[in-house]
Short mmCIF file of C-alpha atoms in Angstrom, two decimals:
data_model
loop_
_atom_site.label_atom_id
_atom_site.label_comp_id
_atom_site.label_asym_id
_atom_site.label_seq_id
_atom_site.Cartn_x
_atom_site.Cartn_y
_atom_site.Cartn_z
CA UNK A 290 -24.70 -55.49 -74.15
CA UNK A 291 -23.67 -53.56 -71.20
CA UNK A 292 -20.06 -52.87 -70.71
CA UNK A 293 -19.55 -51.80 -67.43
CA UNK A 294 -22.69 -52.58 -65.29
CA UNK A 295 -23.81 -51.36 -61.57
CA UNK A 296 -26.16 -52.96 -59.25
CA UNK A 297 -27.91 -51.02 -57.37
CA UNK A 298 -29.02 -47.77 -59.73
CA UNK A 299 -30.37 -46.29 -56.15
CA UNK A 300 -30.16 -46.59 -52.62
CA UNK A 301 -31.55 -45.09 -49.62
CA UNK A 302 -30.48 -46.35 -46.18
CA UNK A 303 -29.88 -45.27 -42.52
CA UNK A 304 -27.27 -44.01 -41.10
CA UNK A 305 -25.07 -46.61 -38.99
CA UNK A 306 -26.45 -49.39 -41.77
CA UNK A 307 -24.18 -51.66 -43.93
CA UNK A 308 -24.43 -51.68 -48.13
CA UNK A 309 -22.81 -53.12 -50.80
CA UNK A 310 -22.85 -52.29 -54.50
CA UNK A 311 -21.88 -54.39 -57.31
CA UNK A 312 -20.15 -53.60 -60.71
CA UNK A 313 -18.85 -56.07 -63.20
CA UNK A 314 -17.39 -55.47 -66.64
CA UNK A 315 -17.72 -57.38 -69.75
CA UNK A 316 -15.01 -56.10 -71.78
CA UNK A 317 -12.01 -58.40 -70.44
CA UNK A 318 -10.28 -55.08 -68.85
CA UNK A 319 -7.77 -56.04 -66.02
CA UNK A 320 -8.07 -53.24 -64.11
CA UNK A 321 -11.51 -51.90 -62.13
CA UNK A 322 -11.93 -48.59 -60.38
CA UNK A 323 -14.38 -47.35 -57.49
CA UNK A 324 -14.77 -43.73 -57.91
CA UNK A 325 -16.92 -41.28 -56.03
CA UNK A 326 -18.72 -38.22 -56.86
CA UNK A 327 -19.93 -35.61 -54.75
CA UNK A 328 -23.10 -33.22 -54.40
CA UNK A 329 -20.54 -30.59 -56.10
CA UNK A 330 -20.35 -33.15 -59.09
CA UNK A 331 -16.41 -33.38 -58.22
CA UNK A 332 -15.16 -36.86 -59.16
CA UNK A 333 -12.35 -38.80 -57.37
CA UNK A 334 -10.79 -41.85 -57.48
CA UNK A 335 -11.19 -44.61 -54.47
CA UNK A 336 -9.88 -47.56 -54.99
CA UNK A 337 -8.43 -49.54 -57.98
CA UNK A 338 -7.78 -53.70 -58.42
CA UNK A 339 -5.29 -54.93 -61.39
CA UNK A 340 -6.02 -59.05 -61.55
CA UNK A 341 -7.96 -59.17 -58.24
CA UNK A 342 -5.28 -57.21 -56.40
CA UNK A 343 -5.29 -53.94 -54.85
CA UNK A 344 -3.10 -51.48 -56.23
CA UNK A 345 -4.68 -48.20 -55.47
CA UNK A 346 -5.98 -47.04 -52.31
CA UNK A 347 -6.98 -42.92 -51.78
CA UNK A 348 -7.27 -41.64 -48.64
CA UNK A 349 -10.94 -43.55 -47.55
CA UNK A 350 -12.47 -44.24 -44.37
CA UNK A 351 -11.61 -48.09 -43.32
CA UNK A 352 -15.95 -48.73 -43.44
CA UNK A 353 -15.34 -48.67 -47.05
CA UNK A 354 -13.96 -52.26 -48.25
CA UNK A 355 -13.47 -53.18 -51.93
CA UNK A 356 -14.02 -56.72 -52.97
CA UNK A 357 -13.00 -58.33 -56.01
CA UNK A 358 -13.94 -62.10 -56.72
CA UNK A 359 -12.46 -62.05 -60.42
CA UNK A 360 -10.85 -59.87 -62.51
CA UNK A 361 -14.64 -58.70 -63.93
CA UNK A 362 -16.11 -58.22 -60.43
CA UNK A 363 -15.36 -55.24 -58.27
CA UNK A 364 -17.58 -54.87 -55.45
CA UNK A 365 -17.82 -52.00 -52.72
CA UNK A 366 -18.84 -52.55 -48.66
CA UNK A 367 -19.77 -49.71 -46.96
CA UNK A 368 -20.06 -50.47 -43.30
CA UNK A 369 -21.43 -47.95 -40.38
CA UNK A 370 -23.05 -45.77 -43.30
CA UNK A 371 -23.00 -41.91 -42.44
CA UNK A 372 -24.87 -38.80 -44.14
CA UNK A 373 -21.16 -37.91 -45.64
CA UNK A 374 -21.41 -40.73 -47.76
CA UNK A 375 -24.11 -39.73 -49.60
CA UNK A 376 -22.82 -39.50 -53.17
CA UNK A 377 -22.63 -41.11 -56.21
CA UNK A 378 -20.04 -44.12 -57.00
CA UNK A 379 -19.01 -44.85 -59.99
CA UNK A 380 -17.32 -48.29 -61.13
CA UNK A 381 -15.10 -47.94 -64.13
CA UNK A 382 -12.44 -50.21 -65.95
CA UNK A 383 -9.69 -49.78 -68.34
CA UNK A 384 -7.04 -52.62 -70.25
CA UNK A 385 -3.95 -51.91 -67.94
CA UNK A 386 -0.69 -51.32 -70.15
CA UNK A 387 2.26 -51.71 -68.54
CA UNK A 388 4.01 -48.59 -70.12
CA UNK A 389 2.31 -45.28 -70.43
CA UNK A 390 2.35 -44.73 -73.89
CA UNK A 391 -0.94 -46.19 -74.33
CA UNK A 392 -4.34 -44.84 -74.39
CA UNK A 393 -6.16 -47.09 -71.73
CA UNK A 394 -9.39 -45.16 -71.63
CA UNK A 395 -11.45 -46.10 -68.60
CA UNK A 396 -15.18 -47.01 -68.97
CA UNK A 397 -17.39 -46.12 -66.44
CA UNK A 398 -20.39 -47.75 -65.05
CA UNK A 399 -23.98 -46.00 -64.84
CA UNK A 400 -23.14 -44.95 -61.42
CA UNK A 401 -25.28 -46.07 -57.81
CA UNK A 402 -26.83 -42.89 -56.38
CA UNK A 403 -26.74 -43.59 -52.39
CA UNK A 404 -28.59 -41.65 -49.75
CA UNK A 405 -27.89 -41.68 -46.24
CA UNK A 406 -30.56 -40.24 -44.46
CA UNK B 239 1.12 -32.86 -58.00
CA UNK B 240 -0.83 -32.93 -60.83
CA UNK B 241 -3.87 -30.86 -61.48
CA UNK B 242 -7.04 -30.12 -63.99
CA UNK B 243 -8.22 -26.77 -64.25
CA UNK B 244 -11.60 -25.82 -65.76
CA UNK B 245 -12.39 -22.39 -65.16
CA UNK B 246 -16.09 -22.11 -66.67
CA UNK B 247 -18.65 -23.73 -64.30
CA UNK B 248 -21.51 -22.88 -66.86
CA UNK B 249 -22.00 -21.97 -70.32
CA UNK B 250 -24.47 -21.41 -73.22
CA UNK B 251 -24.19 -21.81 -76.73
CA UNK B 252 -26.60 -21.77 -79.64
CA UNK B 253 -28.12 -24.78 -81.45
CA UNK B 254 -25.91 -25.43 -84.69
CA UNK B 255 -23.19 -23.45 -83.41
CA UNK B 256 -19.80 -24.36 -82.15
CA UNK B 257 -18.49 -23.97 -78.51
CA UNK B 258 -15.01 -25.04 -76.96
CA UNK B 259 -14.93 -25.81 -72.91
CA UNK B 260 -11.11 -25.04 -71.72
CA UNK B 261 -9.57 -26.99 -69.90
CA UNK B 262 -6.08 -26.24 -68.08
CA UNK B 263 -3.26 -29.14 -66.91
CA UNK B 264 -0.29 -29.13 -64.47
CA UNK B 265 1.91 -31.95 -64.63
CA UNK B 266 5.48 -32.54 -64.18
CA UNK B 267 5.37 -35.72 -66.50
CA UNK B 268 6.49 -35.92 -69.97
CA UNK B 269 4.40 -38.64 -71.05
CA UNK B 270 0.84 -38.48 -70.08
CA UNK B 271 -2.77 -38.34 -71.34
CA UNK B 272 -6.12 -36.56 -71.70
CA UNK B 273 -9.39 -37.49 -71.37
CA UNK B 274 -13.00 -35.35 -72.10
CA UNK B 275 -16.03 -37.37 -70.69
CA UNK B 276 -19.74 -36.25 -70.78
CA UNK B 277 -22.36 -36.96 -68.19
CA UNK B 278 -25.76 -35.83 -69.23
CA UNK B 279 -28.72 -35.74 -66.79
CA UNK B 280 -29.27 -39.58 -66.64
CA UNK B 281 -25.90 -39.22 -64.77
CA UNK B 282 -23.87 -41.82 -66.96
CA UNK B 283 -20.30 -41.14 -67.36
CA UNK B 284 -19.26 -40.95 -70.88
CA UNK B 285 -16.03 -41.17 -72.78
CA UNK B 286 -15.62 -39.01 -75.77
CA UNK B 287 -12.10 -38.24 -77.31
CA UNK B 288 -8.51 -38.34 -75.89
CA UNK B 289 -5.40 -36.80 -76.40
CA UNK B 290 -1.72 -38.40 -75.50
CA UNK B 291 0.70 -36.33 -74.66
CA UNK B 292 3.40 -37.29 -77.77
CA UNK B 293 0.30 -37.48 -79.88
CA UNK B 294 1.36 -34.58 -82.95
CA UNK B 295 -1.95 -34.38 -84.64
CA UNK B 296 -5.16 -32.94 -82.31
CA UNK B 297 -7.61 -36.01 -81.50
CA UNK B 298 -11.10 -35.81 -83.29
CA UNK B 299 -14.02 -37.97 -82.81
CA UNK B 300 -17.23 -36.92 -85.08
CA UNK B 301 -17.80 -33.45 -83.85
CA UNK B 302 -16.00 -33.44 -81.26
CA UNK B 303 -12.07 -32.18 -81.66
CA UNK B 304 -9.19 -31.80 -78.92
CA UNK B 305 -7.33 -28.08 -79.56
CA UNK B 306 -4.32 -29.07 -77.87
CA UNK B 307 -1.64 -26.61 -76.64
CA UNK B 308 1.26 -28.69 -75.17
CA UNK B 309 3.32 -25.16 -74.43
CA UNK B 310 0.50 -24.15 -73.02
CA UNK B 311 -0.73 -26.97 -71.43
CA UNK B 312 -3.97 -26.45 -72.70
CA UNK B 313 -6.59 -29.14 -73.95
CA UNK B 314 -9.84 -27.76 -74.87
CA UNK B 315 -12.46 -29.85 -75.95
CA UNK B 316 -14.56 -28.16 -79.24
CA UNK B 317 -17.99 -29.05 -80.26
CA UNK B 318 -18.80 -28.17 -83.67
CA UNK B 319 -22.60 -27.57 -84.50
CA UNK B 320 -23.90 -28.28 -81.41
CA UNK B 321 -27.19 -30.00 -80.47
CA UNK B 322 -29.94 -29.91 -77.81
CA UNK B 323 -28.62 -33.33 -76.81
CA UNK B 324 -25.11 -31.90 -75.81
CA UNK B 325 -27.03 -30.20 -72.76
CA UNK B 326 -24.31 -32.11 -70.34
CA UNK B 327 -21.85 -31.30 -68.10
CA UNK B 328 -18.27 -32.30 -69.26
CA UNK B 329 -14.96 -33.19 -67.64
CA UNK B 330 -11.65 -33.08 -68.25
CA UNK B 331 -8.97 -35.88 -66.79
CA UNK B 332 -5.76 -36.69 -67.40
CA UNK B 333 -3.86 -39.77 -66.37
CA UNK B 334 -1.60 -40.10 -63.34
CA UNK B 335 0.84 -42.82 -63.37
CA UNK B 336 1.98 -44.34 -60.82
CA UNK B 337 5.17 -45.58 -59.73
CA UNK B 338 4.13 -49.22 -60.18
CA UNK B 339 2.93 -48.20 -63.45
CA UNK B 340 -0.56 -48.69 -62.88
CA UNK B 341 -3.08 -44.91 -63.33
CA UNK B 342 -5.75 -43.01 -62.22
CA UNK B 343 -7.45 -40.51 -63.57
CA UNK B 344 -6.94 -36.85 -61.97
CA UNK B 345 -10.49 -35.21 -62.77
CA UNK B 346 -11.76 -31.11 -63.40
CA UNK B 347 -14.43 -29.72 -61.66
CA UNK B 348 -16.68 -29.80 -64.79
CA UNK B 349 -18.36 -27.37 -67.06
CA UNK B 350 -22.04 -27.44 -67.37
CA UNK B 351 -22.84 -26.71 -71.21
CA UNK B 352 -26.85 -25.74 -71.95
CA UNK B 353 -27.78 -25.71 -75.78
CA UNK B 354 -29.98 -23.33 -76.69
CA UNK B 355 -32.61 -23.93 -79.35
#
């Protein structure tokens, strides 16, 4: 079964169009991430939800909105697509632990590969 | 701020043979962790060992070992006896808390690692 699972694998668009992409997790994590990964293959985070809540927002462009329905759903609105965006996101989640002491390994989704042309 | 540092984009190592990727941490912290991942071609992220920062013994996981240097802050990931299927590039991460005690995960810049046959 998957564990952390991303809907669409691929997506080509316009520019000035509006996306979504899904993720949900199976593994009963509390916590989901939205990270992005450019042409240079650098990762970095977006966005994170603990319980449906927002508790981690980078430094992203207002046409991106996170959504998340339940704690295993953690959706991603892109509105007014540009050419920048073109990238891939990755969904992960992790257990949240309310100390650091433990290991709280995130698992990442198979990624959506988004063109903007 | 916190930072990753891996200073080998690329590099080549012989079928059966063993290879370490370094990878370099800044971090003002005292508790805090370490994560390798490996994304092969197919693009997948994937989570391989991890090292915590008050951890004494270095983290293995098959063939794959953590040679961590806390004085050093060093935490290289070594594959023993490699294989074709290690062809992958591989990142280092460690985890940022934050003050509400949630994390993210600060990422290197990757090292591509080609096995030779």
């Amino acid at each position: 079964d998957t564990a952390v699972s991303q809907t669409p694998k691929y997506l080509v668009t316009q520019m000035g169009n509006d996306k979504s992409i899904k993720c949900e997790q199976n593994l009963g994590h509390d916590t989901m991430y939205w990270y992005k990964q450019d042409s240079k293959k650098f990762l970095k985070i977006m966005f994170s939800y603990n319980n449906k809540e927002l508790i981690i927002n980078e430094t992203v462009p207002n046409r991106f909105s996170p959504k998340s329905p339940d704690k295993a759903h953690l959706n991603l609105h892109i509105n007014s697509l540009e050419l920048g965006d073109s990238a891939v996101y990755f969904c992960a989640s992790s257990q949240e632990v309310a100390t650091s002491g433990g290991q709280e390994t995130q698992y990442f989704g198979p990624g959506t590969r988004l063109l903007v042309l | 701020a916190q930072k990753i540092t891996q200073t080998q984009p690329g590099m080549f190592v012989q079928e059966k043979e063993a290879v370490t990727l370094d990878c370099t941490y800044d971090t003002s912290d005292q508790s805090y962790g370490l994560f390798w991942y490996k994304q092969p071609s197919s693009g997948e992220m994937i989570f391989l060992i991890y090292q915590g920062s008050y951890d004494e013994q270095n983290a293995t996981e098959g063939r794959y070992s953590l040679n961590f240097q806390k004085a050093r802050k060093s935490a290289n990931l070594v594959i023993s006896a490699s294989q074709l299927g290690d062809s992958a590039m591989y990142f280092c991460a460690m985890r940022e808390v934050l003050m509400d005690s949630s994390y993210k995960l600060i990422f290197g810049s990757g090292t591509r690692l080609l096995v030779r046959p």
